[in-house]
């Protein structure tokens, strides 16, 4: 902390990148605490801040009147801040391209060198930094995968066009198909989208009396003023649910936090947001009124949900190489050498040539640690799959935890170090069926559908002052999901949600490739007496571990039974 | 699951309804909700009307009550009274063999009067023995036990280990029992039971009480 502050003191203007919005708030507070003299010279920038707040910070950056901006990827892209002469990355950048992008914010002029200073938050991140440098030198940088056929966006866009200027559907299609995302749109998909905004969908009887847009003299038109108004209110593709606006009682809006964060607080509670220490005055109508806190007590830092980023495939590969010293020592790897030596002595270093599996027995039971080195998201899928297949054989309850290096299975009963059993648990056969069965994909797709439904205009947001007119139109996206599944199962928006879940959430393509690769790798099975340095974080994460998805009645039944058993033991 | 209130026996059904003596009571069907969405330009498929009238008919067939009481919000909104919805509800009423009562809810008031030829008796509140049926618990008489709807109570269940979930529930308060919403296309609001209040939820083919430990605040 102190050394980061020293580096900031030496530069004119610094961008300090963190990986989450909460971390920006924490770092901002910490920097303010160690350097009270910098008051007014520090700023925060992240996606939940009000646009005006962000613009002000960006303007100050351009003028060079701010010493350091603590930010997330909200400042990764686009804006050119020539006075920035130092960029600091806190924690793993998780990807090579992201690190390059962030570094590029400094010396942002032709012929100037971009530099980035990396600050690790744990020892293994040192290896990730070194590996990122290897990958940059070898030009192994992630490709960006563009979106394919987001039909929710198409539906919204067509309505916007029809409201703006009525046009012939064929002309609209020609224009839409010039984009990469909608290249190769099939007749079926086009007709569906057109049908969805005019008559409802394929089965006409499923949408009686519905008409939003219509063809007038061959032109797609929206005539009903109320439809136009409703559409204008919900335009946009960035969805955030249950956002609560944070505003000063005097009127200035600071940004948004999640409802779950505010609803747990009482008036008078202090919290940290937008780099300020605030006190809650009142919370109603999705607005939290605040004032600057006068007392200096410890406040809670605003938190936002969001999944943890996964290490990219390129960086994971580079880390695996780096662990095996395929390249020469660097200052970073020298520092972690003692930890790596311990790992080598007790077990072995994970690699991508073989599959390292450790088995450890603790007081709680048996643990299997598997290290495919393929990134968090892939391990999530692999872990769930292995747990599902193991528990299908026995009645054991198995918990799964995962990180970027591997995953772990925890169980009270026998989890043996048996290569045949492991190989069949990780075999790519029946992958899709098993994955759908074990991951409660319905639940995942339901969550994904929230965004799809919002973009497609199915969910009507509440607006201050408009509550009465739209109150009858309230339905949660999860309710809508059920209604569509029951009464219009062929709806392409459902298919989109499911496809996006497989591809984005589970990284289906990468998961499949990893499993095929694992099937060909030799396994290295190691019995360890104590948790190895690589196993320890997975063991520590087991408390937040997720159990395999089951239906609601089964879950309730087992919760009731656990409670009963606990009560019996108490007697 | 049965509860004794005064001299009455209340049987909570996992189908989100209850039997009181020989009366079947359910609340918040919100018929015509998807139709009112469509009328306002939001494409939501039809299907809930047929599904929910079917569910009521199954219950009537199984329990053979003398009386059916809807504890409010039978209809959702004026826009929802589309010809198709009214026609399928008329068909539903033609098949009923018991007397039918509707205790009006806030949505019924907005939706306007029912067609005259429907065999439904309409009430602001309805006394059944020592109990009163009224839609909104805020309008219940304080000194009599009431059966209400309106709140669409949902229990948030979590044990601190496994992932939590939500389920529609019955909510027993000191002087009232709140029914879960019956309609397929209706949402819910999380119930926050006070000390001494009890929550019951469907589990397979029965209704069980949810222990306080599984509903942390």
PDB file of C-alpha atoms in Angstrom, chain A residues 377-519:
ATOM      1  CA  UNK A 377     -15.182 -21.216 -15.872  1.00  0.00           C
ATOM      2  CA  UNK A 378     -14.008 -24.484 -17.404  1.00  0.00           C
ATOM      3  CA  UNK A 379     -13.195 -25.841 -13.949  1.00  0.00           C
ATOM      4  CA  UNK A 380     -16.681 -24.921 -12.796  1.00  0.00           C
ATOM      5  CA  UNK A 381     -18.168 -27.113 -15.510  1.00  0.00           C
ATOM      6  CA  UNK A 382     -15.621 -29.910 -14.986  1.00  0.00           C
ATOM      7  CA  UNK A 383     -16.102 -29.920 -11.220  1.00  0.00           C
ATOM      8  CA  UNK A 384     -19.885 -30.041 -11.420  1.00  0.00           C
ATOM      9  CA  UNK A 385     -19.685 -32.820 -13.967  1.00  0.00           C
ATOM     10  CA  UNK A 386     -17.242 -34.917 -11.957  1.00  0.00           C
ATOM     11  CA  UNK A 387     -19.302 -34.454  -8.770  1.00  0.00           C
ATOM     12  CA  UNK A 388     -22.451 -35.430 -10.617  1.00  0.00           C
ATOM     13  CA  UNK A 389     -20.905 -38.555 -12.091  1.00  0.00           C
ATOM     14  CA  UNK A 390     -19.296 -39.633  -8.790  1.00  0.00           C
ATOM     15  CA  UNK A 391     -22.485 -39.102  -6.794  1.00  0.00           C
ATOM     16  CA  UNK A 392     -24.454 -41.046  -9.390  1.00  0.00           C
ATOM     17  CA  UNK A 393     -22.331 -44.091  -8.502  1.00  0.00           C
ATOM     18  CA  UNK A 394     -22.655 -43.647  -4.754  1.00  0.00           C
ATOM     19  CA  UNK A 395     -24.991 -41.737  -2.458  1.00  0.00           C
ATOM     20  CA  UNK A 396     -22.249 -39.449  -1.245  1.00  0.00           C
ATOM     21  CA  UNK A 397     -22.876 -35.706  -1.037  1.00  0.00           C
ATOM     22  CA  UNK A 398     -20.039 -34.026  -2.846  1.00  0.00           C
ATOM     23  CA  UNK A 399     -19.167 -30.362  -2.685  1.00  0.00           C
ATOM     24  CA  UNK A 400     -17.226 -28.638  -5.441  1.00  0.00           C
ATOM     25  CA  UNK A 401     -14.927 -25.640  -5.311  1.00  0.00           C
ATOM     26  CA  UNK A 402     -12.825 -24.185  -8.114  1.00  0.00           C
ATOM     27  CA  UNK A 403     -10.360 -21.502  -9.117  1.00  0.00           C
ATOM     28  CA  UNK A 404      -8.247 -20.687 -12.170  1.00  0.00           C
ATOM     29  CA  UNK A 405      -5.826 -23.571 -11.594  1.00  0.00           C
ATOM     30  CA  UNK A 406      -8.148 -26.449 -10.848  1.00  0.00           C
ATOM     31  CA  UNK A 407     -11.138 -27.741  -8.952  1.00  0.00           C
ATOM     32  CA  UNK A 408     -11.658 -29.809  -5.828  1.00  0.00           C
ATOM     33  CA  UNK A 409     -14.215 -32.342  -4.706  1.00  0.00           C
ATOM     34  CA  UNK A 410     -14.957 -32.600  -0.988  1.00  0.00           C
ATOM     35  CA  UNK A 411     -16.888 -35.371   0.664  1.00  0.00           C
ATOM     36  CA  UNK A 412     -17.277 -36.982   4.045  1.00  0.00           C
ATOM     37  CA  UNK A 413     -16.957 -40.413   2.511  1.00  0.00           C
ATOM     38  CA  UNK A 414     -14.723 -42.287   0.149  1.00  0.00           C
ATOM     39  CA  UNK A 415     -13.280 -40.267  -2.694  1.00  0.00           C
ATOM     40  CA  UNK A 416     -10.510 -42.565  -3.785  1.00  0.00           C
ATOM     41  CA  UNK A 417      -7.496 -41.885  -5.905  1.00  0.00           C
ATOM     42  CA  UNK A 418      -8.457 -44.275  -8.655  1.00  0.00           C
ATOM     43  CA  UNK A 419      -7.325 -43.416 -12.175  1.00  0.00           C
ATOM     44  CA  UNK A 420     -10.051 -45.435 -13.919  1.00  0.00           C
ATOM     45  CA  UNK A 421     -12.825 -43.814 -11.894  1.00  0.00           C
ATOM     46  CA  UNK A 422     -11.336 -40.374 -12.485  1.00  0.00           C
ATOM     47  CA  UNK A 423     -10.929 -40.942 -16.179  1.00  0.00           C
ATOM     48  CA  UNK A 424     -14.530 -41.971 -16.601  1.00  0.00           C
ATOM     49  CA  UNK A 425     -15.703 -39.031 -14.468  1.00  0.00           C
ATOM     50  CA  UNK A 426     -13.836 -36.668 -16.781  1.00  0.00           C
ATOM     51  CA  UNK A 427     -14.563 -38.448 -20.069  1.00  0.00           C
ATOM     52  CA  UNK A 428     -16.110 -36.329 -22.831  1.00  0.00           C
ATOM     53  CA  UNK A 429     -18.810 -38.944 -23.616  1.00  0.00           C
ATOM     54  CA  UNK A 430     -22.405 -37.802 -23.030  1.00  0.00           C
ATOM     55  CA  UNK A 431     -20.949 -34.433 -22.085  1.00  0.00           C
ATOM     56  CA  UNK A 432     -23.884 -32.274 -23.103  1.00  0.00           C
ATOM     57  CA  UNK A 433     -26.538 -34.487 -21.521  1.00  0.00           C
ATOM     58  CA  UNK A 434     -24.670 -34.844 -18.249  1.00  0.00           C
ATOM     59  CA  UNK A 435     -23.862 -31.158 -18.111  1.00  0.00           C
ATOM     60  CA  UNK A 436     -27.487 -30.178 -18.650  1.00  0.00           C
ATOM     61  CA  UNK A 437     -28.524 -32.666 -15.996  1.00  0.00           C
ATOM     62  CA  UNK A 438     -26.067 -31.584 -13.326  1.00  0.00           C
ATOM     63  CA  UNK A 439     -25.801 -27.843 -13.703  1.00  0.00           C
ATOM     64  CA  UNK A 440     -29.439 -26.964 -13.293  1.00  0.00           C
ATOM     65  CA  UNK A 441     -29.211 -25.227 -16.633  1.00  0.00           C
ATOM     66  CA  UNK A 442     -32.862 -24.268 -16.358  1.00  0.00           C
ATOM     67  CA  UNK A 443     -31.942 -22.109 -13.384  1.00  0.00           C
ATOM     68  CA  UNK A 444     -28.976 -20.614 -15.247  1.00  0.00           C
ATOM     69  CA  UNK A 445     -31.015 -19.946 -18.383  1.00  0.00           C
ATOM     70  CA  UNK A 446     -33.714 -18.384 -16.262  1.00  0.00           C
ATOM     71  CA  UNK A 447     -31.173 -15.918 -14.937  1.00  0.00           C
ATOM     72  CA  UNK A 448     -29.800 -15.240 -18.419  1.00  0.00           C
ATOM     73  CA  UNK A 449     -33.328 -14.669 -19.667  1.00  0.00           C
ATOM     74  CA  UNK A 450     -33.538 -11.676 -17.375  1.00  0.00           C
ATOM     75  CA  UNK A 451     -31.263  -9.695 -19.677  1.00  0.00           C
ATOM     76  CA  UNK A 452     -32.804 -11.082 -22.849  1.00  0.00           C
ATOM     77  CA  UNK A 453     -36.318 -10.209 -21.663  1.00  0.00           C
ATOM     78  CA  UNK A 454     -35.312  -6.691 -20.691  1.00  0.00           C
ATOM     79  CA  UNK A 455     -33.665  -5.977 -24.049  1.00  0.00           C
ATOM     80  CA  UNK A 456     -36.564  -7.486 -25.987  1.00  0.00           C
ATOM     81  CA  UNK A 457     -38.928  -5.137 -24.137  1.00  0.00           C
ATOM     82  CA  UNK A 458     -40.776  -7.791 -22.125  1.00  0.00           C
ATOM     83  CA  UNK A 459     -39.914  -6.360 -18.747  1.00  0.00           C
ATOM     84  CA  UNK A 460     -41.284  -2.923 -18.012  1.00  0.00           C
ATOM     85  CA  UNK A 461     -39.158  -0.905 -15.663  1.00  0.00           C
ATOM     86  CA  UNK A 462     -40.566   1.254 -12.967  1.00  0.00           C
ATOM     87  CA  UNK A 463     -39.972   4.930 -13.417  1.00  0.00           C
ATOM     88  CA  UNK A 464     -40.501   7.601 -10.824  1.00  0.00           C
ATOM     89  CA  UNK A 465     -43.854   9.268 -11.410  1.00  0.00           C
ATOM     90  CA  UNK A 466     -44.925   6.597 -13.875  1.00  0.00           C
ATOM     91  CA  UNK A 467     -45.672   3.891 -11.374  1.00  0.00           C
ATOM     92  CA  UNK A 468     -49.420   3.918 -11.797  1.00  0.00           C
ATOM     93  CA  UNK A 469     -49.641   3.514 -15.531  1.00  0.00           C
ATOM     94  CA  UNK A 470     -47.265   0.578 -15.722  1.00  0.00           C
ATOM     95  CA  UNK A 471     -48.131  -1.104 -12.458  1.00  0.00           C
ATOM     96  CA  UNK A 472     -50.366  -3.667 -14.130  1.00  0.00           C
ATOM     97  CA  UNK A 473     -47.503  -4.615 -16.432  1.00  0.00           C
ATOM     98  CA  UNK A 474     -45.298  -6.005 -13.722  1.00  0.00           C
ATOM     99  CA  UNK A 475     -43.904  -9.477 -14.177  1.00  0.00           C
ATOM    100  CA  UNK A 476     -40.513 -10.730 -13.142  1.00  0.00           C
ATOM    101  CA  UNK A 477     -38.363 -12.168 -15.898  1.00  0.00           C
ATOM    102  CA  UNK A 478     -38.337 -15.502 -14.119  1.00  0.00           C
ATOM    103  CA  UNK A 479     -42.135 -15.616 -14.245  1.00  0.00           C
ATOM    104  CA  UNK A 480     -42.031 -14.681 -17.922  1.00  0.00           C
ATOM    105  CA  UNK A 481     -39.492 -17.430 -18.520  1.00  0.00           C
ATOM    106  CA  UNK A 482     -41.896 -20.013 -17.116  1.00  0.00           C
ATOM    107  CA  UNK A 483     -44.806 -18.640 -19.134  1.00  0.00           C
ATOM    108  CA  UNK A 484     -42.803 -18.799 -22.363  1.00  0.00           C
ATOM    109  CA  UNK A 485     -41.529 -22.279 -21.635  1.00  0.00           C
ATOM    110  CA  UNK A 486     -45.048 -23.509 -20.951  1.00  0.00           C
ATOM    111  CA  UNK A 487     -47.035 -21.738 -23.660  1.00  0.00           C
ATOM    112  CA  UNK A 488     -44.553 -20.890 -26.412  1.00  0.00           C
ATOM    113  CA  UNK A 489     -41.617 -23.280 -25.998  1.00  0.00           C
ATOM    114  CA  UNK A 490     -40.433 -22.611 -29.567  1.00  0.00           C
ATOM    115  CA  UNK A 491     -39.778 -18.939 -28.775  1.00  0.00           C
ATOM    116  CA  UNK A 492     -36.327 -18.109 -30.103  1.00  0.00           C
ATOM    117  CA  UNK A 493     -35.560 -15.840 -27.153  1.00  0.00           C
ATOM    118  CA  UNK A 494     -35.547 -18.937 -24.933  1.00  0.00           C
ATOM    119  CA  UNK A 495     -33.161 -20.630 -27.332  1.00  0.00           C
ATOM    120  CA  UNK A 496     -30.954 -17.542 -27.255  1.00  0.00           C
ATOM    121  CA  UNK A 497     -30.790 -17.579 -23.453  1.00  0.00           C
ATOM    122  CA  UNK A 498     -29.887 -21.256 -23.436  1.00  0.00           C
ATOM    123  CA  UNK A 499     -27.258 -20.858 -26.135  1.00  0.00           C
ATOM    124  CA  UNK A 500     -25.671 -17.909 -24.359  1.00  0.00           C
ATOM    125  CA  UNK A 501     -25.556 -19.877 -21.141  1.00  0.00           C
ATOM    126  CA  UNK A 502     -23.696 -22.744 -22.746  1.00  0.00           C
ATOM    127  CA  UNK A 503     -21.275 -20.540 -24.642  1.00  0.00           C
ATOM    128  CA  UNK A 504     -20.625 -17.670 -22.258  1.00  0.00           C
ATOM    129  CA  UNK A 505     -21.327 -19.038 -18.832  1.00  0.00           C
ATOM    130  CA  UNK A 506     -19.968 -22.523 -19.290  1.00  0.00           C
ATOM    131  CA  UNK A 507     -17.554 -21.864 -22.144  1.00  0.00           C
ATOM    132  CA  UNK A 508     -18.895 -24.959 -23.831  1.00  0.00           C
ATOM    133  CA  UNK A 509     -16.367 -25.003 -26.691  1.00  0.00           C
ATOM    134  CA  UNK A 510     -13.425 -24.624 -24.357  1.00  0.00           C
ATOM    135  CA  UNK A 511     -14.831 -27.140 -21.868  1.00  0.00           C
ATOM    136  CA  UNK A 512     -15.238 -29.750 -24.581  1.00  0.00           C
ATOM    137  CA  UNK A 513     -11.732 -29.114 -25.935  1.00  0.00           C
ATOM    138  CA  UNK A 514     -10.304 -29.372 -22.420  1.00  0.00           C
ATOM    139  CA  UNK A 515     -12.002 -32.712 -21.789  1.00  0.00           C
ATOM    140  CA  UNK A 516     -10.754 -34.147 -25.033  1.00  0.00           C
ATOM    141  CA  UNK A 517      -7.299 -32.926 -24.143  1.00  0.00           C
ATOM    142  CA  UNK A 518      -7.524 -34.417 -20.619  1.00  0.00           C
ATOM    143  CA  UNK A 519      -8.513 -37.794 -22.042  1.00  0.00           C
TER     144      UNK A 519
END
